[in-house]
Short mmCIF file of C-alpha atoms in Angstrom, two decimals:
data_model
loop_
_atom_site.label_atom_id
_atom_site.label_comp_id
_atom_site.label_asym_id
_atom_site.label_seq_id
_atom_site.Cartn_x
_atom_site.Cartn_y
_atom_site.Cartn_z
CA UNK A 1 50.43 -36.02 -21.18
CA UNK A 2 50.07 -33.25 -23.94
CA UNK A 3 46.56 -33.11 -23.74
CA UNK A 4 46.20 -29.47 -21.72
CA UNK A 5 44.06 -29.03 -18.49
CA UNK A 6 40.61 -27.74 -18.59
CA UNK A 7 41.23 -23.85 -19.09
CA UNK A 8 40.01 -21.70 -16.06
CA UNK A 9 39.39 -17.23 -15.86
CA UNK A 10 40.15 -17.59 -12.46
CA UNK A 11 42.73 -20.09 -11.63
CA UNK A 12 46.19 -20.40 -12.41
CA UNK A 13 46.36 -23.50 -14.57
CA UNK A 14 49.77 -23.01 -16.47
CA UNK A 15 51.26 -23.30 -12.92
CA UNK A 16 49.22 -26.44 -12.19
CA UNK A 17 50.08 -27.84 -15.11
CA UNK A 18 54.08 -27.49 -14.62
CA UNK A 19 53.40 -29.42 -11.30
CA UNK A 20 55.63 -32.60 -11.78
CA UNK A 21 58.64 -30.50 -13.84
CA UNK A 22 61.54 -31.44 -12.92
CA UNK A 23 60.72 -33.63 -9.79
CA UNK A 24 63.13 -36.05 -9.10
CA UNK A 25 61.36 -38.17 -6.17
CA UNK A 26 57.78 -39.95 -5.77
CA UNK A 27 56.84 -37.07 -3.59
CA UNK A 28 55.22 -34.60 -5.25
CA UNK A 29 52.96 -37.61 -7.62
CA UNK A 30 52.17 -39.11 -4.62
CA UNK A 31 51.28 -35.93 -2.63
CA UNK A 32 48.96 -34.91 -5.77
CA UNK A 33 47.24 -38.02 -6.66
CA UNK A 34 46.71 -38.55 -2.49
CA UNK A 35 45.01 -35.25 -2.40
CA UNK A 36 42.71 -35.72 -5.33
CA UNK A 37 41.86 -39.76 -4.00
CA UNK A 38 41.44 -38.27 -0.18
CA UNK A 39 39.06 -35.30 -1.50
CA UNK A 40 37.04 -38.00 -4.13
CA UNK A 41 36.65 -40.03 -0.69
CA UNK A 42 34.59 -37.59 0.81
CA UNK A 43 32.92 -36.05 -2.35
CA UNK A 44 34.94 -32.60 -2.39
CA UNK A 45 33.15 -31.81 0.79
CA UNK A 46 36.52 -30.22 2.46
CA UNK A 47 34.83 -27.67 5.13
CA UNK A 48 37.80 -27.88 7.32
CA UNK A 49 41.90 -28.12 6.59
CA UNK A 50 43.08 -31.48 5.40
CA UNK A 51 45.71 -32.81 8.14
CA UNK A 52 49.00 -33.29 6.35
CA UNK A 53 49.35 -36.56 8.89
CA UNK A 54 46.26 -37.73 6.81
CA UNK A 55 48.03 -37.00 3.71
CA UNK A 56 51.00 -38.70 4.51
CA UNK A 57 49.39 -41.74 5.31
CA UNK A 58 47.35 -41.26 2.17
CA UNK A 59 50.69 -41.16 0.09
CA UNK A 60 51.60 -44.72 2.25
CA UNK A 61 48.51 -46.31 1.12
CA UNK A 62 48.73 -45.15 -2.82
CA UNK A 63 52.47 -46.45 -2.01
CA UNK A 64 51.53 -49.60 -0.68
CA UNK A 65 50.27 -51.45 -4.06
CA UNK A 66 53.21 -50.73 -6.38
CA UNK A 67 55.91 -51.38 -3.78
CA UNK A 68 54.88 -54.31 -1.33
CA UNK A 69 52.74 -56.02 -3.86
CA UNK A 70 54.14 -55.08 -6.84
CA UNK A 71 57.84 -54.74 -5.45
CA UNK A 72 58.31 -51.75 -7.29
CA UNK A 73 60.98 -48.99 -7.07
CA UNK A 74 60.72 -45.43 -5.61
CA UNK A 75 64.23 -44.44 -6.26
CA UNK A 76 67.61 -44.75 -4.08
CA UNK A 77 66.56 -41.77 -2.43
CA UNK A 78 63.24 -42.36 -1.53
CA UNK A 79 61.90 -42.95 1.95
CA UNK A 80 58.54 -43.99 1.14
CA UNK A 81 60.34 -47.49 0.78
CA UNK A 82 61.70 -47.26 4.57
CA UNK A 83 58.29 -45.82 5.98
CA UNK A 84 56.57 -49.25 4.14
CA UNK A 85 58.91 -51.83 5.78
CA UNK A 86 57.33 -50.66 9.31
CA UNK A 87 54.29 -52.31 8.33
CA UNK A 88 53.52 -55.59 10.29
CA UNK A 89 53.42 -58.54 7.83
CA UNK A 90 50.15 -58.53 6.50
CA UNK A 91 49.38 -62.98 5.60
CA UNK A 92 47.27 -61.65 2.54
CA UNK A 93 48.14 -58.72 0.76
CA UNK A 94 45.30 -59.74 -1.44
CA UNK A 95 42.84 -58.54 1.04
CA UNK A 96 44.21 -55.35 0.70
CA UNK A 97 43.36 -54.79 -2.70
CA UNK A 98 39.63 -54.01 -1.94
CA UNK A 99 37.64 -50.30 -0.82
CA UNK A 100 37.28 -52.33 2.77
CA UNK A 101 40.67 -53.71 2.45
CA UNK A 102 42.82 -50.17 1.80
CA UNK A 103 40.37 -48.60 4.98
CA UNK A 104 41.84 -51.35 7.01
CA UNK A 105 45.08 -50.50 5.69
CA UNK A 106 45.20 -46.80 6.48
CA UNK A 107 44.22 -48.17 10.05
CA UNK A 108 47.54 -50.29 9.69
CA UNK A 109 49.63 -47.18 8.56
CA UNK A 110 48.15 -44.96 11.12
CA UNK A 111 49.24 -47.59 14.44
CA UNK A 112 52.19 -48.60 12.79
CA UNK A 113 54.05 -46.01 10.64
CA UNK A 114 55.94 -43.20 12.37
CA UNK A 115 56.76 -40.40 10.00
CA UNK A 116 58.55 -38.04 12.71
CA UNK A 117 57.37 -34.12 12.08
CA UNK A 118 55.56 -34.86 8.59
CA UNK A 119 58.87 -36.06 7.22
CA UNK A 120 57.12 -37.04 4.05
CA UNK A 121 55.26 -33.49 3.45
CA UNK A 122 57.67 -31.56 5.54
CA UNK A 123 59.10 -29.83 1.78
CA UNK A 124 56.64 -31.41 -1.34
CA UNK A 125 53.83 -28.77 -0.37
CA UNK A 126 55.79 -25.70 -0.14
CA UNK A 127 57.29 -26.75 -3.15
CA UNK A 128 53.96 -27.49 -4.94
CA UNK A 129 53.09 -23.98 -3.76
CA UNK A 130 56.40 -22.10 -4.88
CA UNK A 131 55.47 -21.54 -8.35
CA UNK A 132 53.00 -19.89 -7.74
CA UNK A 133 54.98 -17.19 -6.13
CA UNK A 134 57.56 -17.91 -8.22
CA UNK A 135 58.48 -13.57 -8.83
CA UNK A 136 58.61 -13.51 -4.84
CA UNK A 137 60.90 -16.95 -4.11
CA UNK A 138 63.50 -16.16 -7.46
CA UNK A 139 66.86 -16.51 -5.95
CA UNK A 140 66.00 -17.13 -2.49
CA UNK A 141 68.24 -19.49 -0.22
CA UNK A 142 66.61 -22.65 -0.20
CA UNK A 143 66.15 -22.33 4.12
CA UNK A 144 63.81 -19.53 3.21
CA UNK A 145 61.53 -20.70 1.08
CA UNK A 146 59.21 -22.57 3.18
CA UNK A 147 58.54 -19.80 5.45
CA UNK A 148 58.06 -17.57 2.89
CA UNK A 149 55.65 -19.26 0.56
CA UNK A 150 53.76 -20.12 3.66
CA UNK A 151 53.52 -16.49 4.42
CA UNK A 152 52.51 -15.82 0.57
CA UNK A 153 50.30 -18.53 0.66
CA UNK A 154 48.28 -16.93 3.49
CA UNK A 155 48.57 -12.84 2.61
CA UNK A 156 47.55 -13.60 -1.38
CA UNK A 157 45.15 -16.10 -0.64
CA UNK A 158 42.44 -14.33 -2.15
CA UNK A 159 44.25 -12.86 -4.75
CA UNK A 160 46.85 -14.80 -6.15
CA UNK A 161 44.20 -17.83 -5.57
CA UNK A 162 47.11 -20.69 -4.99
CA UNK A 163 46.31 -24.46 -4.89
CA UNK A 164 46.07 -24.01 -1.17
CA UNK A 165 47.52 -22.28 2.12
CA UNK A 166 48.55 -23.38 5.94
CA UNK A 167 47.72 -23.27 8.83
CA UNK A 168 49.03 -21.38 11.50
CA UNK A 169 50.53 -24.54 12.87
CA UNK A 170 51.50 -25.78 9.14
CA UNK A 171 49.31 -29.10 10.73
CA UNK A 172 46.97 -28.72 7.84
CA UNK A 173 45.85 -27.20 4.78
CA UNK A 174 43.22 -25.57 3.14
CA UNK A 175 42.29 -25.61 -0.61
CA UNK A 176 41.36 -22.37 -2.36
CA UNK A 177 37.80 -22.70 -3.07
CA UNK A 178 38.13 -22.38 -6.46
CA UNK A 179 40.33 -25.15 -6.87
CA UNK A 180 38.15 -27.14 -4.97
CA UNK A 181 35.07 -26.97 -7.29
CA UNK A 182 37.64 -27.15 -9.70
CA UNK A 183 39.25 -30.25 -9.03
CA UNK A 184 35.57 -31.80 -8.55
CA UNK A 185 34.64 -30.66 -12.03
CA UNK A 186 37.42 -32.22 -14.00
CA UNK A 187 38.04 -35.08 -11.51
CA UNK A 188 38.27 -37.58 -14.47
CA UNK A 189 40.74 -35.45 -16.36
CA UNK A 190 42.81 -34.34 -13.71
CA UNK A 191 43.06 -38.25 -12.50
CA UNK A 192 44.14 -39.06 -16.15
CA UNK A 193 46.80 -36.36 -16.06
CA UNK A 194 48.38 -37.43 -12.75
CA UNK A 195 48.63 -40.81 -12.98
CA UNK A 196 50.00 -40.44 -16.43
CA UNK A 197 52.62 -38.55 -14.62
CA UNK A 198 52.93 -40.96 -11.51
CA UNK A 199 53.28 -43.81 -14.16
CA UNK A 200 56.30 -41.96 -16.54
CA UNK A 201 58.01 -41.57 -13.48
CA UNK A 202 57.69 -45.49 -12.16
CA UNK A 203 58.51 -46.86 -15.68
CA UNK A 204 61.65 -44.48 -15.96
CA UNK A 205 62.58 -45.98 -11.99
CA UNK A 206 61.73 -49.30 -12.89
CA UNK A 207 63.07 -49.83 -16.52
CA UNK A 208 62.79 -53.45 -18.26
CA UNK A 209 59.62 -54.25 -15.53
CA UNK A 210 56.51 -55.76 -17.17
CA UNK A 211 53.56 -53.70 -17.05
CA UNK A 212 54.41 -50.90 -14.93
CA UNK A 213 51.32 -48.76 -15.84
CA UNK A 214 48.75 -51.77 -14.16
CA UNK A 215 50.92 -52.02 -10.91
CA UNK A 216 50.19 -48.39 -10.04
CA UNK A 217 46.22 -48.88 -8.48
CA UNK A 218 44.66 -51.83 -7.17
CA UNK A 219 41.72 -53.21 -9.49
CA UNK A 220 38.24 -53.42 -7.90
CA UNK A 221 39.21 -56.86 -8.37
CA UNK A 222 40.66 -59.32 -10.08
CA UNK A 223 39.14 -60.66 -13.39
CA UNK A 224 38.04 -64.30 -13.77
CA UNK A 225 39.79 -66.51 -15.83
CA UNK A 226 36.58 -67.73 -17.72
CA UNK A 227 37.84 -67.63 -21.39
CA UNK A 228 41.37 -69.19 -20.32
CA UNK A 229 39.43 -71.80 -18.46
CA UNK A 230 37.29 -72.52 -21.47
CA UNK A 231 40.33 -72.93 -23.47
CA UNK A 232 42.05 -75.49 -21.75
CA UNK A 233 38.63 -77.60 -20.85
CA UNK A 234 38.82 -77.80 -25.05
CA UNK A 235 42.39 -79.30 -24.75
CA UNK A 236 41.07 -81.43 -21.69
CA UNK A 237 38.62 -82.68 -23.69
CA UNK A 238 41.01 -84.06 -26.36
CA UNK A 239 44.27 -84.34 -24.82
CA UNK A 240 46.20 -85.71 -22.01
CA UNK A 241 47.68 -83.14 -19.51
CA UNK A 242 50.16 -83.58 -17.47
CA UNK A 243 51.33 -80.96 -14.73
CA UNK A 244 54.71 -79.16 -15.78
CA UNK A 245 56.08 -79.52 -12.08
CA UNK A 246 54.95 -82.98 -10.74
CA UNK A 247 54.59 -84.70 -13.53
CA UNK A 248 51.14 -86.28 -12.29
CA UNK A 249 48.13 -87.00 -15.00
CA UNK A 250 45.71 -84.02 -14.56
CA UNK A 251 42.06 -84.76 -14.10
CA UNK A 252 39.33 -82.06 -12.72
CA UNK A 253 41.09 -81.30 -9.89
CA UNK A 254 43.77 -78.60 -11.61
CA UNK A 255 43.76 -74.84 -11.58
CA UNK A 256 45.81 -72.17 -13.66
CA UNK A 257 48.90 -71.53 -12.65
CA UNK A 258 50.79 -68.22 -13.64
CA UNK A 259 54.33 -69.70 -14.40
CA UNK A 260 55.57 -66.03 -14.31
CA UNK A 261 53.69 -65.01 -11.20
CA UNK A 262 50.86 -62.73 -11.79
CA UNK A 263 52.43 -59.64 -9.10
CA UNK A 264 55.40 -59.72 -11.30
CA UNK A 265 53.51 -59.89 -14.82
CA UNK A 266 49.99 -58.15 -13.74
CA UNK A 267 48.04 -59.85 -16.79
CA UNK A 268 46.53 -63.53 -17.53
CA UNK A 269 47.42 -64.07 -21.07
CA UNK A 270 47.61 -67.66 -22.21
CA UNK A 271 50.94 -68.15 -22.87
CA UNK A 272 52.19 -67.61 -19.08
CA UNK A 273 49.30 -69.37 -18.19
CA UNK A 274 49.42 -73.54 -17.20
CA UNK A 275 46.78 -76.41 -15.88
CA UNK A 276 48.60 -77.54 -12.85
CA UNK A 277 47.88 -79.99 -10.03
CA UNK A 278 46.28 -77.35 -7.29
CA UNK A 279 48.34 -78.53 -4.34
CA UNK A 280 51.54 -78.17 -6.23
CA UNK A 281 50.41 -74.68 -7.07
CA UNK A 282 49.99 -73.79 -3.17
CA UNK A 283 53.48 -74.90 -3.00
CA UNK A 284 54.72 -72.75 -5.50
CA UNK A 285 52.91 -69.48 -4.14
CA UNK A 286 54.93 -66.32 -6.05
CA UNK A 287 57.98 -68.04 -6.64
CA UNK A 288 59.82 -67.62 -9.80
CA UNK A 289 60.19 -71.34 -11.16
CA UNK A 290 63.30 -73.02 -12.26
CA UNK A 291 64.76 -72.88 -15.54
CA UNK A 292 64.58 -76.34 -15.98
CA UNK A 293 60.47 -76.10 -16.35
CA UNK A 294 60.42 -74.25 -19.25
CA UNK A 295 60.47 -76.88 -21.98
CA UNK A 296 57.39 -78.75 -20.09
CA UNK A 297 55.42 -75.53 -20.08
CA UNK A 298 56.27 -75.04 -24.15
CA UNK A 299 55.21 -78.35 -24.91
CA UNK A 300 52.09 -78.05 -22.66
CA UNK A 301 50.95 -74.97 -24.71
CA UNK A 302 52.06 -76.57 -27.80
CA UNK A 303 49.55 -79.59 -27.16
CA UNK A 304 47.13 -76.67 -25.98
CA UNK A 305 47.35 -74.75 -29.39
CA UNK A 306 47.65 -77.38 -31.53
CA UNK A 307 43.69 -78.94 -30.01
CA UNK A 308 42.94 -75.47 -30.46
CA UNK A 309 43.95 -75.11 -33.96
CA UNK A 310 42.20 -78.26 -34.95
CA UNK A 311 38.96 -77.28 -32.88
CA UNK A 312 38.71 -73.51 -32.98
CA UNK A 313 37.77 -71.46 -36.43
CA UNK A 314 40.35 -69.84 -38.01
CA UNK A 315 38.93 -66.41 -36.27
CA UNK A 316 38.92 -67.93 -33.12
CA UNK A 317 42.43 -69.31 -33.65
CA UNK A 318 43.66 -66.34 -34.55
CA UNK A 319 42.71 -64.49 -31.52
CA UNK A 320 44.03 -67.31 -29.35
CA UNK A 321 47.44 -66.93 -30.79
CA UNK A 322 47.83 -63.19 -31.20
CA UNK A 323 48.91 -62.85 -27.26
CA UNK A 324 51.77 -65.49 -28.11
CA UNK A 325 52.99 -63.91 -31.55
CA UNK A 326 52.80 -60.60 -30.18
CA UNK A 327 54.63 -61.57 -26.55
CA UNK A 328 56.90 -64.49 -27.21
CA UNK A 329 57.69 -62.62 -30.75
CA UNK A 330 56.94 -65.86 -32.50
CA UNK A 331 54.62 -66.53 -35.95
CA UNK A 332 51.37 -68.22 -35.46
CA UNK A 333 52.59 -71.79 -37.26
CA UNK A 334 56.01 -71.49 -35.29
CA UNK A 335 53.60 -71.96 -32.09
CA UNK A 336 53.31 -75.13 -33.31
CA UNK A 337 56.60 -76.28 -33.28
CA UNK A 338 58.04 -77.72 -30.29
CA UNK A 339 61.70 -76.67 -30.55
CA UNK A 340 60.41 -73.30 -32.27
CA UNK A 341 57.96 -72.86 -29.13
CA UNK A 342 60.82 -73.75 -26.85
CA UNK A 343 63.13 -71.39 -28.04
CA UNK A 344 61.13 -68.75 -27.84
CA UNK A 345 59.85 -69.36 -24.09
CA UNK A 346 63.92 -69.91 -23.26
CA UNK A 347 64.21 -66.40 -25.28
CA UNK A 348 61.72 -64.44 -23.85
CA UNK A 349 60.68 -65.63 -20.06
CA UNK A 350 64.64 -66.15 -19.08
CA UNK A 351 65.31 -62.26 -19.02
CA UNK A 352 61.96 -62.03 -17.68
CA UNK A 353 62.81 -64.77 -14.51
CA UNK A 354 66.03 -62.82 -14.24
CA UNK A 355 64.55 -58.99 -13.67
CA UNK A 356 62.25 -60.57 -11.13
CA UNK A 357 64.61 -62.27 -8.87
CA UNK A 358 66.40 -58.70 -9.45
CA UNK A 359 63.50 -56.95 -8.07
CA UNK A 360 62.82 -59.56 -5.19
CA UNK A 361 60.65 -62.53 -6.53
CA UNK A 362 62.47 -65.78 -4.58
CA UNK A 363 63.70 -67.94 -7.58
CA UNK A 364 64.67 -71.13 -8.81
CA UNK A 365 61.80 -72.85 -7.03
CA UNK A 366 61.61 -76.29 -7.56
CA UNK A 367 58.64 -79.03 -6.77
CA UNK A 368 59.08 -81.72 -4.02
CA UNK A 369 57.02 -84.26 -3.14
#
């Protein structure tokens, strides 16, 4: 993110802002945007230290979303991944996703996960804290450093004004006061600036995943499919339907089925989207669908855009299609061409099927009656 932090006479922002240089785990992001989501929790009111067991699970539950719901990469040598699988099954991660759900959550992490002596923080917050004794620490054999920046930490305090020191135990830690109303007064930019940071470093350990940047933090909740609804009550209206997997006539009784799931594509654009009998879509949960489905769901959305065409204005038309030409990397007539349409949903969604059975989405599923 080029865009600097908010300058400061009394802090030391360069250092801040060289936080995530040359990290090469999900450590130090997930330390930082913890702290900032622990301290938002209780307004910046932090009268006491903040117990590094409390961060860790913290880091667990902004870990949670991307990996177990998302299935998203940490890196090879990660152990947020291994801390994760400790979790009892959960029957609906979807729960999870709201403010009561991720409080129930850090209940779950705090019974369940066992990080052995803060094996998560036991480095990241010395090393967060280095640079800013970085004169002091030049040179110096890597099994020194944490003792001495935790001795810096505590002697300059008041001086040097770090992010934050120890405690005597190294149990907790306590922010500098100054970065404390600081981080409160540019809460919005400094949230923009580490997640922008979190993100770089997902998409660059995830590469070819759709939509990396919305798999990071759970949405108050998940939008309504009103317009995509209305869309395909037009093509009810005027067309027969039949369901892509059963092959049963579709009356009222259908829902919208994400052919691509929606953990593995995080959006509800048209084109991956399907009236479907609503049992057979129980069946089907997150499965990646066969192959051998794609034609139906072209020539489904082929009967869908070509009511719409002959129903909508062209201005409504147009913005119907532009999720199509811009994903399936198709013109707006060529939607209307079966074997154009088909070829282009063979083009596009078979790498697509084949990075998400790569990344743990159970494949090939198939409907049986």
């Amino acid at each position: 993110m080029n865009q600097p932090l908010p300058h400061s006479d009394q802090l030391d922002i360069a250092t801040l802002s060289g936080l995530f240089r040359h990290t090469t785990n999900s450590y130090k992001y997930l330390f930082f945007v913890s702290l900032l989501s622990w301290m938002k929790d209780r307004r910046f009111e932090v009268y006491d230290g903040i117990p590094l067991r409390e961060l860790e699970i913290e880091m667990l539950v902004t870990a949670w979303y991307p990996h177990v719901f998302f299935k998203l990469s940490f890196g090879t040598q990660d152990r947020i991944a291994s801390a994760l699988r400790s979790v009892p099954h959960i029957d609906d991660n979807r729960k999870l996703l709201t403010r009561s759900g991720r409080d129930e959550l850090r209940r779950r992490l705090a019974d369940s996960v066992d990080v052995p002596d803060h094996q998560l923080t036991r480095y990241v917050p010395h090393r967060i804290l280095r640079p800013f004794f970085s004169c002091e620490t030049r040179g110096m054999p890597d099994q020194r450093v944490n003792r001495e920046v935790a001795n810096l930490a505590d002697e300059l305090f008041q001086v040097r004004r770090p992010l934050f020191r120890f405690d005597h135990s190294e149990e907790c830690i306590h922010l500098h006061p100054g970065w404390i109303a600081y981080l409160k007064d540019h809460q919005t930019i400094l949230d923009g600036w580490a997640l922008w940071h979190w993100a770089d470093y997902m998409q660059r350990r995830n590469p070819g995943i759709p939509a990396v940047t919305r798999k990071l933090l759970p949405p108050e909740r998940r939008a309504p499919l009103n317009s995509q609804k209305k869309f395909w009550k037009t093509v009810f209206d005027k067309s027969e339907i039949r369901c892509i997997y059963s092959g049963k006539t579709l009356n009222s009784d259908y829902v919208l089925d994400h052919f691509l799931p929606w953990r593995f594509v995080a959006h509800d654009q048209l084109w991956n989207l399907v009236p479907v009998d609503s049992q057979v879509n129980s069946s089907k949960s997150d499965w990646i669908p066969s192959e051998i489905y794609l034609d139906s769901l072209a020539e489904t959305q082929r009967v869908g855009l070509s009511v719409a065409r002959d129903s909508l204005s062209d201005e409504k038309w147009r913005k119907e299609v532009a999720p199509y030409i811009t994903d399936l990397y198709i013109d707006a007539e060529e939607t209307l061409d079966s074997e154009k349409l088909k070829s282009a949903y063979h083009r596009t969604l078979k790498p697509l099927m084949s990075i998400a059975e790569q990344q743990g989405f159970q494949s090939g599923w198939t409907y049986e009656a």
